[in-house]
Structures are given as structure tokens and as C-alpha cells.
Short mmCIF file of C-alpha atoms and ligand atoms in Angstrom, two decimals:
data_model
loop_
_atom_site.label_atom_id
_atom_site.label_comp_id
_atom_site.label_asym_id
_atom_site.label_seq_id
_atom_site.Cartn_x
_atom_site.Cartn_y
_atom_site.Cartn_z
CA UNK A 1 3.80 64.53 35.13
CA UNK A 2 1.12 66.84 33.89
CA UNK A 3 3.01 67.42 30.44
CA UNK A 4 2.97 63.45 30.24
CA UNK A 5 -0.83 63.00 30.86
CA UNK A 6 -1.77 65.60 28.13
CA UNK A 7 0.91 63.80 25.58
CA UNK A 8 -1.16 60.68 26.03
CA UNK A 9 -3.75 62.48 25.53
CA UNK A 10 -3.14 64.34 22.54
CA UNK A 11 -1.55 60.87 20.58
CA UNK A 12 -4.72 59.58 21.37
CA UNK A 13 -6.77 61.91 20.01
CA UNK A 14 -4.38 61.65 17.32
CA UNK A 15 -4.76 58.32 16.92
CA UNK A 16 -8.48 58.28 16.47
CA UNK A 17 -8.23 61.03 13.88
CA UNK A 18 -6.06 58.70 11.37
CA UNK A 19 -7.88 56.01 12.05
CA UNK A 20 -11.04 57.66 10.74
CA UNK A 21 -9.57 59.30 7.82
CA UNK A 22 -7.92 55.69 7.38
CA UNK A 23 -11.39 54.22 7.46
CA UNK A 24 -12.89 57.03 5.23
CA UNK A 25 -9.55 56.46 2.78
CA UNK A 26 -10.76 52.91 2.87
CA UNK A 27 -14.45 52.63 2.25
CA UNK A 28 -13.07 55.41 -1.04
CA UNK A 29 -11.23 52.17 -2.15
CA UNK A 30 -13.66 49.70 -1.56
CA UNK A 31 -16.05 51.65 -3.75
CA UNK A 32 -13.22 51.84 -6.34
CA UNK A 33 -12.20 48.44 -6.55
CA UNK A 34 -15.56 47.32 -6.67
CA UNK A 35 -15.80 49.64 -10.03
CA UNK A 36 -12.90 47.68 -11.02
CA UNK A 37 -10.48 50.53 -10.52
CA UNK A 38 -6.99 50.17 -9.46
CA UNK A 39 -5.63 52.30 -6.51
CA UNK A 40 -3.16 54.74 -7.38
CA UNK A 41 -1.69 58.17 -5.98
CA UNK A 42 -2.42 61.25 -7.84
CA UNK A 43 1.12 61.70 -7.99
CA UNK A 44 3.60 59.08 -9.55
CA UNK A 45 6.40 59.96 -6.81
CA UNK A 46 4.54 60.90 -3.61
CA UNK A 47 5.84 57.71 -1.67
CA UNK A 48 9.62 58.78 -2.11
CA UNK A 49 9.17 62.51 -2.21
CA UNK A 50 7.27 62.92 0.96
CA UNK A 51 6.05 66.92 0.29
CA UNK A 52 2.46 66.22 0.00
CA UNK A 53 1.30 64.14 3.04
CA UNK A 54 -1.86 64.72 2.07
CA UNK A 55 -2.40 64.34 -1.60
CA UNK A 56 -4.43 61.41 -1.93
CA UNK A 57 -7.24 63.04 0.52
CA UNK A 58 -10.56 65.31 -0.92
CA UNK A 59 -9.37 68.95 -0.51
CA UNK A 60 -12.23 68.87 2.15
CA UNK A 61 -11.11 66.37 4.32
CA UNK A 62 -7.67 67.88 4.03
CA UNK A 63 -8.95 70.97 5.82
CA UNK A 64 -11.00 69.07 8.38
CA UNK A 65 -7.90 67.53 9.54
CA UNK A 66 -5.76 70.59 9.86
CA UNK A 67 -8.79 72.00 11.63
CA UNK A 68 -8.67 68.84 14.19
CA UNK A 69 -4.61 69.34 14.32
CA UNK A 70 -5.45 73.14 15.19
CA UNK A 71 -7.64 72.62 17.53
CA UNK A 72 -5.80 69.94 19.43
CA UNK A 73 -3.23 72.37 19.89
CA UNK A 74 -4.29 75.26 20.32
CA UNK A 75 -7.98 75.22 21.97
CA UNK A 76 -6.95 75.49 25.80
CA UNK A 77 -5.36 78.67 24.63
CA UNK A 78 -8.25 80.60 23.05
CA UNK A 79 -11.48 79.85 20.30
CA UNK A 80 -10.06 78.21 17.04
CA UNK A 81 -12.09 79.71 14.01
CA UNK A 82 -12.75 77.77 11.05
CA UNK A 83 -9.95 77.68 8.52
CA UNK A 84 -9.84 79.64 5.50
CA UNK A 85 -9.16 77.00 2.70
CA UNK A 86 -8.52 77.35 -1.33
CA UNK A 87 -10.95 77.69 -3.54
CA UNK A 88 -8.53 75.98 -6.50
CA UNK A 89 -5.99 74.61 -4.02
CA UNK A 90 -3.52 73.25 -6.96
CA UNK A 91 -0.30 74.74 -8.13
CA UNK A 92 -0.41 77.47 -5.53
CA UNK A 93 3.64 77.19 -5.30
CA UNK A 94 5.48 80.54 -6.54
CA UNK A 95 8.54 79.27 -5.51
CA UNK A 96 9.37 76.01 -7.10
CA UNK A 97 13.03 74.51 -6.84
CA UNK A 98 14.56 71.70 -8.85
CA UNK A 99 17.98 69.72 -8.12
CA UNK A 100 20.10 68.53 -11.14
CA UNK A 101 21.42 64.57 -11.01
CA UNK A 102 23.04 62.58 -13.69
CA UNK A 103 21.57 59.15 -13.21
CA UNK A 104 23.01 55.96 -15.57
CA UNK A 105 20.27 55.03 -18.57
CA UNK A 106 18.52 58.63 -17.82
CA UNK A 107 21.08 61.02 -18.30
CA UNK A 108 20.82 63.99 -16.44
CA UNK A 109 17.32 64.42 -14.51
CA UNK A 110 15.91 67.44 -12.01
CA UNK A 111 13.53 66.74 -9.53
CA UNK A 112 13.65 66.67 -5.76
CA UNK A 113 15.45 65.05 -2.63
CA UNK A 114 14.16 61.90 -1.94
CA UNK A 115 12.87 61.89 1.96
CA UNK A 116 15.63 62.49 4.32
CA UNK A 117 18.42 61.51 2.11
CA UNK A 118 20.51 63.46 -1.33
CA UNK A 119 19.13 60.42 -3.70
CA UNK A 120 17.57 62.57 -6.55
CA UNK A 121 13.84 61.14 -7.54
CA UNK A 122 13.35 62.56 -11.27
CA UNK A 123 9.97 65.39 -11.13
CA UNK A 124 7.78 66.11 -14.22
CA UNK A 125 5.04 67.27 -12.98
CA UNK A 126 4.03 68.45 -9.56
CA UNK A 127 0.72 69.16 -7.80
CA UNK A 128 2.02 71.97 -6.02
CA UNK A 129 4.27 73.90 -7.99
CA UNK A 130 3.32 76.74 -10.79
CA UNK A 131 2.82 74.76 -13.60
CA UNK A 132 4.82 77.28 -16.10
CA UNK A 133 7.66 77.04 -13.50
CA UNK A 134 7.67 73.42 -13.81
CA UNK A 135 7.53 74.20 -17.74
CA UNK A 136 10.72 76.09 -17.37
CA UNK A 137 12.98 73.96 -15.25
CA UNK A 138 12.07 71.42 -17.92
CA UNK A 139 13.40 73.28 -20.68
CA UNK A 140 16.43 74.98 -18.48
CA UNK A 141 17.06 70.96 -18.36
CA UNK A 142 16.92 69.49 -22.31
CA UNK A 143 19.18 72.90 -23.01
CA UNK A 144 21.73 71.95 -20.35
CA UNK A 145 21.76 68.53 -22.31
CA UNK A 146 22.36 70.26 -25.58
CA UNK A 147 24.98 72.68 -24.70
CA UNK A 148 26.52 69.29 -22.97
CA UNK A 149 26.39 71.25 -19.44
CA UNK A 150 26.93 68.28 -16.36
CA UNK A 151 24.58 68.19 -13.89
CA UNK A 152 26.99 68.72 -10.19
CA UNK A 153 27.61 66.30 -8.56
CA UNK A 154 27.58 66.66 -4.70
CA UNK A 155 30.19 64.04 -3.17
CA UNK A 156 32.70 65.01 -5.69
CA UNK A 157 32.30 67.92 -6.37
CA UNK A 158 32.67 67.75 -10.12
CA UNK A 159 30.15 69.20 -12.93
CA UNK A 160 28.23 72.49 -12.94
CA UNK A 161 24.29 72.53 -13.08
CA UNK A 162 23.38 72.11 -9.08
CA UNK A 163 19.90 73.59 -8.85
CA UNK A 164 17.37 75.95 -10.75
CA UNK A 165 15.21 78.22 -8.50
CA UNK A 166 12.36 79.70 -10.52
CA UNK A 167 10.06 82.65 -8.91
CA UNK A 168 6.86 83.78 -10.37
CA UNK A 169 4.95 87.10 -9.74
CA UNK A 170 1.66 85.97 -8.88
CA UNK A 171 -0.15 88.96 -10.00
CA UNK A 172 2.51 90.48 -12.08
CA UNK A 173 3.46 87.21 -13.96
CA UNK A 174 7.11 88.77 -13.76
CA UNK A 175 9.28 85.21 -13.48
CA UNK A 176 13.25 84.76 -12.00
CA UNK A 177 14.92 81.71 -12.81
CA UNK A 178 18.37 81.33 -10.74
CA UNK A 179 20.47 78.78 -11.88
CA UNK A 180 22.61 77.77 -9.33
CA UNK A 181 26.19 76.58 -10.30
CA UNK A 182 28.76 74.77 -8.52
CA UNK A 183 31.47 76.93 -9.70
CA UNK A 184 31.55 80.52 -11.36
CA UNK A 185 31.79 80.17 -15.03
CA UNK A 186 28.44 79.09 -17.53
CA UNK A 187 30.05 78.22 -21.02
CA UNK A 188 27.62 80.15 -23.50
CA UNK A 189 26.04 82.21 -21.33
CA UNK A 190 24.73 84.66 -23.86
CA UNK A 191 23.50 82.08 -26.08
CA UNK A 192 22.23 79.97 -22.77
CA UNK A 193 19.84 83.03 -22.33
CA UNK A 194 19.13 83.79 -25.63
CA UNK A 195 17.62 79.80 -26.08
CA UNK A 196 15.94 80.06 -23.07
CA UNK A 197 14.25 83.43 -23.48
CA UNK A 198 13.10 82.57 -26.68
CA UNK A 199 11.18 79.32 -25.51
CA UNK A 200 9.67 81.47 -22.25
CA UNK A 201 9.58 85.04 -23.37
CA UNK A 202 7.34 85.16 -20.25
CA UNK A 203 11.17 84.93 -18.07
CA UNK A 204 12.06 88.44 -16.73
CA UNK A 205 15.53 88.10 -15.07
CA UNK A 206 18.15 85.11 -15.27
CA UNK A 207 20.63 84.74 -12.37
CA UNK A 208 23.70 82.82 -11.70
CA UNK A 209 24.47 81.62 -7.89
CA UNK A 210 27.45 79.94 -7.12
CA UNK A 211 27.07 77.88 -4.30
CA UNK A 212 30.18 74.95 -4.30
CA UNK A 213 29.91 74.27 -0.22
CA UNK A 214 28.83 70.55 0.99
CA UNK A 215 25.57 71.93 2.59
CA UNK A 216 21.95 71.64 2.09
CA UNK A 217 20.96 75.16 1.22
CA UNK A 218 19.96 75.82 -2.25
CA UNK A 219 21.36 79.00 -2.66
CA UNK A 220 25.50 80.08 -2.24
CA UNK A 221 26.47 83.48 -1.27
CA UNK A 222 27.94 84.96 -4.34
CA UNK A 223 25.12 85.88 -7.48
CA UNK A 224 25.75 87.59 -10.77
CA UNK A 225 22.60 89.04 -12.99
CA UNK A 226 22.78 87.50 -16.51
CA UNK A 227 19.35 88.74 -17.55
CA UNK A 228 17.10 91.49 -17.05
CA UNK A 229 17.04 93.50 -13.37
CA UNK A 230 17.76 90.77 -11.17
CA UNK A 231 14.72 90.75 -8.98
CA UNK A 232 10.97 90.39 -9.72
CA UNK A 233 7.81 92.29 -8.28
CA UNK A 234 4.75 91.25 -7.26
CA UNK A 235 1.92 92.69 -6.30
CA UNK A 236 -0.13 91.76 -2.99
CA UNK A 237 -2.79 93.77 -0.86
CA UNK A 238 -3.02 96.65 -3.15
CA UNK A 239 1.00 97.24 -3.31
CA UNK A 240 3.93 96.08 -5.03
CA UNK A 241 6.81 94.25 -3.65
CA UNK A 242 10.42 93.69 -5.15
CA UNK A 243 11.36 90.43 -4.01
CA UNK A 244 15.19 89.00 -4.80
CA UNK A 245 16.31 85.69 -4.92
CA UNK A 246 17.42 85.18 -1.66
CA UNK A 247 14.48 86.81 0.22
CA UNK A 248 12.09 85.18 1.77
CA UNK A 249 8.41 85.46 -0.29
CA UNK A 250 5.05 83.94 0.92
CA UNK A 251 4.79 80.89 -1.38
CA UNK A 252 1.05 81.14 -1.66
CA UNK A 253 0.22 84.39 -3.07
CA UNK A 254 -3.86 83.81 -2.39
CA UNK A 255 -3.82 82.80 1.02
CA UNK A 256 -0.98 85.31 2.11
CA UNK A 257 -3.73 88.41 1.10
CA UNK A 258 -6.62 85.90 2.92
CA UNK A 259 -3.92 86.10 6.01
CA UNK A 260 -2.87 89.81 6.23
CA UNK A 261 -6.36 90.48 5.82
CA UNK A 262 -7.32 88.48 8.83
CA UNK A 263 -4.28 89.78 10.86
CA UNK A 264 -4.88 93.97 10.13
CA UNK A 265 -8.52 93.02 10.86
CA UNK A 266 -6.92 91.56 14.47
CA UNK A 267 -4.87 94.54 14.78
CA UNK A 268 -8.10 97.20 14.98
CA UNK A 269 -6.03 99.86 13.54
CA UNK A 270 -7.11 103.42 13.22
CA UNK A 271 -4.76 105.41 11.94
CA UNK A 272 -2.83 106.59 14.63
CA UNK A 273 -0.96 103.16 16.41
CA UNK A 274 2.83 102.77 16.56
CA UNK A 275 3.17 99.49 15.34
CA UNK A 276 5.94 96.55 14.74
CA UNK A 277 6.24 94.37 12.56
CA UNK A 278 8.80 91.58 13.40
CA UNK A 279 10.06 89.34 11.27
CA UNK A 280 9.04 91.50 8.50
CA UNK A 281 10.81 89.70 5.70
CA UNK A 282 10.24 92.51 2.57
CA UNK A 283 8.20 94.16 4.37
CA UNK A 284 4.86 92.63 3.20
CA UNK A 285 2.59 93.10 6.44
CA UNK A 286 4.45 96.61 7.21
CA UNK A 287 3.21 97.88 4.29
CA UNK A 288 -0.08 96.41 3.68
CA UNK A 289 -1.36 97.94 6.94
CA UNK A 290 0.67 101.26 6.91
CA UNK A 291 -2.28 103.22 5.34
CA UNK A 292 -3.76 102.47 8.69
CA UNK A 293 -1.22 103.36 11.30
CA UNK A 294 0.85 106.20 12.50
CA UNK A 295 3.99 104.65 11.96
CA UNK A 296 5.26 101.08 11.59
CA UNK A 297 8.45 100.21 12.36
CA UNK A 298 10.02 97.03 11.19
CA UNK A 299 12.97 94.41 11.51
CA UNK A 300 14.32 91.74 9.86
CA UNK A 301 17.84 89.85 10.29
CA UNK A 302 18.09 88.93 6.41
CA UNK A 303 20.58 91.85 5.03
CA UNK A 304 18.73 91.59 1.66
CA UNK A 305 15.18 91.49 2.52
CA UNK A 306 16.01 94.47 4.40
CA UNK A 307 17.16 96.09 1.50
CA UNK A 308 13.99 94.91 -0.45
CA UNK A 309 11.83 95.92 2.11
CA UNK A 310 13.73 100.04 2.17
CA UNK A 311 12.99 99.63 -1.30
CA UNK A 312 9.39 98.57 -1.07
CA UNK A 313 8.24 101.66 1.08
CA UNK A 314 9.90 103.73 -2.08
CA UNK A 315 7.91 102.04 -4.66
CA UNK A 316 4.64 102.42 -2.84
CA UNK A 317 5.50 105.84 -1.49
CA UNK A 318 4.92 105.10 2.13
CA UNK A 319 6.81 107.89 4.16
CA UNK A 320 5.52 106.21 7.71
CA UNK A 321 7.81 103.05 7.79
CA UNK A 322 11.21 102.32 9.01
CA UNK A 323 13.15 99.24 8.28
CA UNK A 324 15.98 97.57 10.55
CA UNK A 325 18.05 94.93 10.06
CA UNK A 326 18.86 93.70 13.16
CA UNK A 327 17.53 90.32 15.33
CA UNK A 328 14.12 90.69 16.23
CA UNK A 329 15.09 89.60 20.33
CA UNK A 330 17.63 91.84 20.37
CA UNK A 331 15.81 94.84 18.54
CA UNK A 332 12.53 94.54 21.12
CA UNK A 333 14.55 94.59 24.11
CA UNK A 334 16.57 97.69 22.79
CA UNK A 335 13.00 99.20 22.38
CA UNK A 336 11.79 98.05 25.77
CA UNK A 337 14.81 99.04 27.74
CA UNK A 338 14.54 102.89 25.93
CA UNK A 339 10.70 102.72 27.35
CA UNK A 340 9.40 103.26 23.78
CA UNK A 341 5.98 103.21 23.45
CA UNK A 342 4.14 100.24 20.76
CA UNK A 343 0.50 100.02 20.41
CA UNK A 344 0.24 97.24 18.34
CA UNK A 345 2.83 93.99 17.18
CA UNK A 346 2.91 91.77 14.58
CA UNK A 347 4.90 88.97 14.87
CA UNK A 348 5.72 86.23 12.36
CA UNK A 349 8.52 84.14 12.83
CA UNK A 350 10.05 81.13 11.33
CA UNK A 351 9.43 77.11 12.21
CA UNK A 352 11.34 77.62 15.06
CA UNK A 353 9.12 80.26 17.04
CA UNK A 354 9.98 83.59 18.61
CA UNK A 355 12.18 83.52 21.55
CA UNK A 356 12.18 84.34 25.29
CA UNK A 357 13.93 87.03 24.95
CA UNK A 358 11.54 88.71 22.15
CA UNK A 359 8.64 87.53 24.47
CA UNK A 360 10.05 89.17 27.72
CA UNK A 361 10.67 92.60 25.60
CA UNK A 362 6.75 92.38 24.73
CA UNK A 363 5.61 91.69 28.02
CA UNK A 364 7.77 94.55 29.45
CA UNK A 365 6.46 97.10 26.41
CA UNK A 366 2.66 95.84 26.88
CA UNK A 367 1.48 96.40 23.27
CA UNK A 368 -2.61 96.73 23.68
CA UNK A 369 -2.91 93.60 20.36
CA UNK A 370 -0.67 91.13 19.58
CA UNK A 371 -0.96 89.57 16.19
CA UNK A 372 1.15 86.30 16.29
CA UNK A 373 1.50 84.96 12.76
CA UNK A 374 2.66 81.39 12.62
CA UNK A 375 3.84 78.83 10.25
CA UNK A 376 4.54 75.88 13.20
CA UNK A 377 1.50 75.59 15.67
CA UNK A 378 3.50 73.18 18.16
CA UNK A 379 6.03 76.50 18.66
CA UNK A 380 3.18 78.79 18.34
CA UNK A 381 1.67 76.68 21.47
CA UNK A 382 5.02 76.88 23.08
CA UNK A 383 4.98 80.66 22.81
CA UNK A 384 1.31 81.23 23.84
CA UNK A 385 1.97 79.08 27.05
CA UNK A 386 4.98 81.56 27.69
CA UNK A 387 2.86 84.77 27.17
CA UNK A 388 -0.20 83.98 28.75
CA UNK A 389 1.42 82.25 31.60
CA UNK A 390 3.57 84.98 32.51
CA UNK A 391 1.21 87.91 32.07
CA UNK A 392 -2.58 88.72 31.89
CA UNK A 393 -2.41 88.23 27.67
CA UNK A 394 -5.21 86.64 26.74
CA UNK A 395 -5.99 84.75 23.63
CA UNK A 396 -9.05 86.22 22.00
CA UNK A 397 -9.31 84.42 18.76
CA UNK A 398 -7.24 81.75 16.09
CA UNK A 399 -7.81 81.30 12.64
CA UNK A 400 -6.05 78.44 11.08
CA UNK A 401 -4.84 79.64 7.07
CA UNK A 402 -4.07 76.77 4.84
CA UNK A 403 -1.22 78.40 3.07
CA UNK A 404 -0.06 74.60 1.99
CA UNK A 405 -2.53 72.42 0.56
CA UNK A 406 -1.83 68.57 0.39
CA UNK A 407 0.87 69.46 2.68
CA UNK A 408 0.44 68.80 6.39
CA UNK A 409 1.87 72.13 7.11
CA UNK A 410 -0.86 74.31 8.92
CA UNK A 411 -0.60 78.42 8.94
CA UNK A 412 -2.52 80.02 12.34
CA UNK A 413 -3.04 83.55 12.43
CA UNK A 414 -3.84 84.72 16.40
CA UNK A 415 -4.66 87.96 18.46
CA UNK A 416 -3.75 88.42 22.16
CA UNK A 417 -4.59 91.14 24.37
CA UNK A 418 -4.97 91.98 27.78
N1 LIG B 501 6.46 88.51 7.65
C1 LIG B 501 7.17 88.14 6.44
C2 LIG B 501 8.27 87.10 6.65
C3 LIG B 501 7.94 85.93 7.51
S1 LIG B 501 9.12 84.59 7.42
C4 LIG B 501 6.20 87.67 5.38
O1 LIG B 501 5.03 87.41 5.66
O2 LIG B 501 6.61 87.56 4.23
C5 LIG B 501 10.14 84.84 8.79
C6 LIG B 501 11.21 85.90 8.57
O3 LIG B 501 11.95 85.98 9.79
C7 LIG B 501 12.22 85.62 7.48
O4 LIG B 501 12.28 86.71 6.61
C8 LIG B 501 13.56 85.45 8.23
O5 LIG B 501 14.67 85.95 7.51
C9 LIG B 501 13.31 86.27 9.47
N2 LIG B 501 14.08 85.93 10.68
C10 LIG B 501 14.52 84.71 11.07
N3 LIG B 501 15.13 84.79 12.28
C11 LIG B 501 15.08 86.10 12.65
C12 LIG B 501 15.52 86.82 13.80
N4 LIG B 501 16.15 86.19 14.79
N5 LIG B 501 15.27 88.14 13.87
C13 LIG B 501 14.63 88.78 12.86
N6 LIG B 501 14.20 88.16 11.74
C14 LIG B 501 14.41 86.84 11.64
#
């Protein structure tokens, strides 16, 4: 009953929010009609793409409403700080991702899903993505025309080009492009590469995926380097990070240093704290805050960013941090039920949340800080209603991260103690 009262609530508030940024929106295109000007989206393909929610609104009002959407979910739990915003919010993507169609009159196109269906709507030009990614996916495109390569075509299962994944070192500008296949074989690879290279010298490593299942994931199983070392680095908070194709990176190198800052700063480390970090991808927040802890220990299900992340405490010499692949439930109760002893946990899972069972293992280990990263504040809320509901954890402070402008997405970063 109570649950229902507060979602009444809530879609109210809601409700009022749009309705002023509707009326704002509004009196915007008064003003410009009355200069004459006709109303159009910054982006040619926002109504059938469906990514940027928010790309017709000021940057400003942007993070005004994710600060609203924070709040409303998150205030009963503990004091919602202002969010940290962009300076330049545009073309923050590292990771940008094309899919290949053949369409009649176009000839073969890349772009992106159309909203909740497989109808490709042709891309040029994004307002999120690297720019010299889009550059390349462009050109990775007019050469698959010329070396009469077929874009793959999902009900049948005929033709070859499927996708082209394109990573860029932030800092670094190392670049990856993967070029995902539906079967093994690219005719004239060597001279595929050579053409390539030679119109983006800037490309480090070429890979070929195969991925020929009826699914919705970008990237198959098998891979095959065609070009350079097969992974790029990066470099974020002072160290450098080898990141493969199929691990997961940050996709906004600028906020993801404005984040770990926020979160070690949460942590109040001094140098002598056992600390995990779960969900630990590569190993980013492990070792950006190692310098400051005893020992870190961290764990990851994804077999290769747990190979990345081994590697990562090699390249930046860090003797203080163990890696384990394992799931991050089942790992915390293992610790719990040995009685080990944590002083301080990260946490950053995906969309989804944590789980009971990693909550329960907390609660029984009583960490003295947790730092709860989160990508999904409706989950986030879910989790922080389990944790300070079943113990004394307090919430002591949230601060919302946009990691995705002109995205609705919202990125909280949030420290609990007792
Ligand atoms: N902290 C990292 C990664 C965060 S993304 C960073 O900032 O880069 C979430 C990570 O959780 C992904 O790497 C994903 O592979 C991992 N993951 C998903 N489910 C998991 C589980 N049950 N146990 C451990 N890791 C999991």
C-alpha cells in the first residue's frame, strides 16, 4: 500500500518536471519561430535512434533534470550533492559501435538499431561518439564497398561485414577497430589493413571477431589479431590500463577520473585499509587507489578483464593487488564465511544492481565505508533500501556523475557507513 502511495507520488513529481522542461522547450520555440526559424533536432536521426533522450535540451537543463531524477530517488536515503557535469559534454564516447545493412538504392550503410527493433537507420555523424571513430567506421565502410565485401545479413545469415567496434585511448590516442564478421574468413585481409592503415595511420591494432549466432551481442566468442598487439592502453588517474576488446572500459574517459576521484575521496584511505573492489572490470578503481591502501583485493566474473586487470598491476608495478575471477556474491560470502577482515568496499555493478547475496556478505563482514558506484539509480535505491534497512548503514552523502550527456542515463557515486 505504502509502495503504491510513493509511486503516485514520484509520477507526479515526474510529471511536473516534463511539463516544465516541456514549457521551457516551448517558450525556446516560440522565440524561434518568431525569428522565423524552423524547429529541428540537432541530430537528423534522433526520433528513430532513441540514444540521446536529451539532445535537443541546453547542456544545463540536461543536468538540472538528472539532478531532479537523483534526487527523487535517492533523497530519503541520504543528501544528494550537486552533479558534476562536462565542461565540453560532446563526443565523450570512446567506445563507438556501428552495424553493417545493405539497404535497396543505398547500398550498404552502418549506423545503429533503430529503437527496439534490427531495422538499421544509416549514422554519419553522431553527437556522442569520438568523432575520428566515426571517421573510421566511415572509411572501414566505402573500403568494404570497394573490395565488394557484403554487409551480413541477420535473418539469413548470408554476407560477411556484421559490425565494426572502434576503441580509442583517451589520453593515449592508441585506437582498436574490431571488425566483426559473420563467418571466419576476410578476402584480402593484408591489403584490407594495408588501405585502412594508410587512411588512419592513427589505428593501432585491427581485429577480426566472428560472431555468426542469432543474438544481439556485438561481439562472438572467437577473435584473431590482424594488426598490431591486439589491445589498446589508456591512461586514467595517473596509470595505464590495457583494455581488450571484449572488456568492459568506462566510455567517458573525463568523468570516470571526476568519479574515482570522488569515490577514493569517500573511501578516507590512509594507507593501511584492506580494501575490495567488486566488480572491478580491468581493474581501474583497484589501482587508482592502491597507492593509498594496504592491500586491495579485487574480483571480476569477465575471464578477460581479469586477465587485463593481472596485467594492469604489472604495467604500473603495483605489488599490493590481487585479482579474482570469480562472481562477486559468491566471492564476498567466501570472504565472510572465512571471517576475513575488509576495511573498506567498493562496489560497482552493472544495470542490474548487486545482489542479496553480495549485500548479506557485506553486512556480515561490516566494512567501516562503503563506496557504492552505480550506473542505474532505481537498483541503486533498491540496494540502499536493503542495506540500510537491514543494518545500522547509513547513507552519508550522493553525488550524481553525468558520465552520459544527452543521454538520460544518470551515474551516482555514494558512501555508507555505520
Ligand atoms: N569498476 C569497473 C567496471 C564496472 S562495470 C570500472 O569502473 O571500469 C561492471 C563490471 O561488473 C563489468 O566488468 C562486468 O563484467 C562485471 N560483472 C557483472 N556481473 C558480475 C558478477 N556477478 N560478479 C562479478 N563481476 C560482475
Amino acid at each position: 500500500m505504502e509502495k503504491k502511495i510513493e509511486k503516485k507520488i514520484e509520477k507526479k513529481i515526474e510529471k511536473k518536471i516534463e511539463k516544465k522542461i516541456e514549457r521551457k522547450g516551448e517558450r525556446g520555440h516560440r522565440a524561434s519561430k518568431e525569428r522565423g526559424e524552423k524547429r529541428q533536432s540537432l541530430c537528423p536521426v534522433s526520433g528513430k535512434c532513441g540514444g540521446c533522450q536529451y539532445v535537443d535540451m541546453p547542456y544545463k537543463a540536461q543536468l538540472k533534470r538528472k539532478q531532479k531524477q537523483a534526487e527523487l530517488l535517492l533523497k530519503e536515503y541520504g543528501r544528494v550533492m550537486p552533479i558534476i557535469g562536462m565542461e565540453e559534454p560532446a563526443h565523450y564516447r570512446n567506445k563507438v559501435h556501428a552495424v553493417f545493412d545493405f539497404q535497396r538504392g543505398k547500398g550498404m550503410v552502418s549506423g545503429i538499431y533503430e529503437q527496439k527493433s534490427h531495422r538499421v537507420v544509416p549514422v554519419d555523424n553522431c553527437l556522442l561518439e569520438n568523432q575520428k571513430a566515426g571517421e573510421i567506421i566511415r572509411s572501414v565502410r566505402e573500403l568494404a564497398k570497394s573490395f565488394k565485401l557484403k554487409s551480413y545479413d541477420e535473418d539469413s545469415g548470408y554476407g560477411l561485414l556484421r559490425h565494426v567496434l572502434v576503441r580509442v585511448g583517451h589520453s593515449t590516442g592508441e585506437i582498436m577497430v574490431v571488425l566483426v564478421l559473420g563467418s571466419p574468413i576476410l578476402p584480402s585481409k593484408k591489403n584490407f589493413v594495408n588501405e585502412l592503415c594508410k587512411l588512419h595511420p592513427e589505428i593501432t591494432t585491427i581485429l577480426v571477431n566472428v560472431n555468426d549466432k542469432k543474438t544481439s551481442m556485438v561481439l562472438g566468442e572467437k577473435e584473431q589479431v590482424i594488426y598490431g598487439k591486439g589491445y589498446i592502453e589508456d591512461e586514467l588517474c595517473g596509470r595505464r590500463f590495457k583494455i581488450s576488446a571484449k572488456s568492459f572500459y568506462q566510455v567517458n574517459s573525463v568523468q570516470t577520473e571526476a568519479l574515482y576521484e570522488k569515490a577514493a575521496e569517500y573511501a578516507q584511505l590512509t594507507g593501511k585499509e584492506t580494501v575490495v573492489d567488486a566488480y572491478c572490470g580491468i581493474g581501474t578503481i583497484a589501482l587508482a587507489v592502491a597507492g593509498q591502501a594496504g592491500k586491495v583485493i579485487g574480483v571480476e566474473l569477465n575471464k578477460d578483464a581479469v586477465r587485463d586487470a593481472v596485467t594492469n598491476a604489472k604495467i604500473n608495478q603495483i605489488k599490493n593487488v590481487h585479482f579474482y575471477q570469480n562472481d562477486a556474491g559468491r566471492f564476498l560470502t567466501q570472504m565472510a564465511d572465512a571471517g576475513e577482515k575488509v576495511d573498506v568496499v567498493f562496489l560497482d555493478p552493472p544495470r542490474s544492481g548487486s545482489t542479496e547475496e553480495f549485500l548479506d556478505a557485506l553486512l556480515c563482514i561490516r566494512p567501516k565505508r562503503v563506496v557504492y558506484i552505480s550506473c542505474e539509480p532505481e537498483t541503486l535505491a533498491r540496494d540502499l533500501k536493503y542495506l540500510t534497512g537491514k543494518s545500522s548503514y547509513r547513507v552519508r552523502e550522493i553525488t550524481p556523475v553525468d558520465m552520459f550527456p544527452f543521454t538520460g542515463n544518470i551515474e551516482a557515486v555514494c558512501l555508507l557507513s555505520n
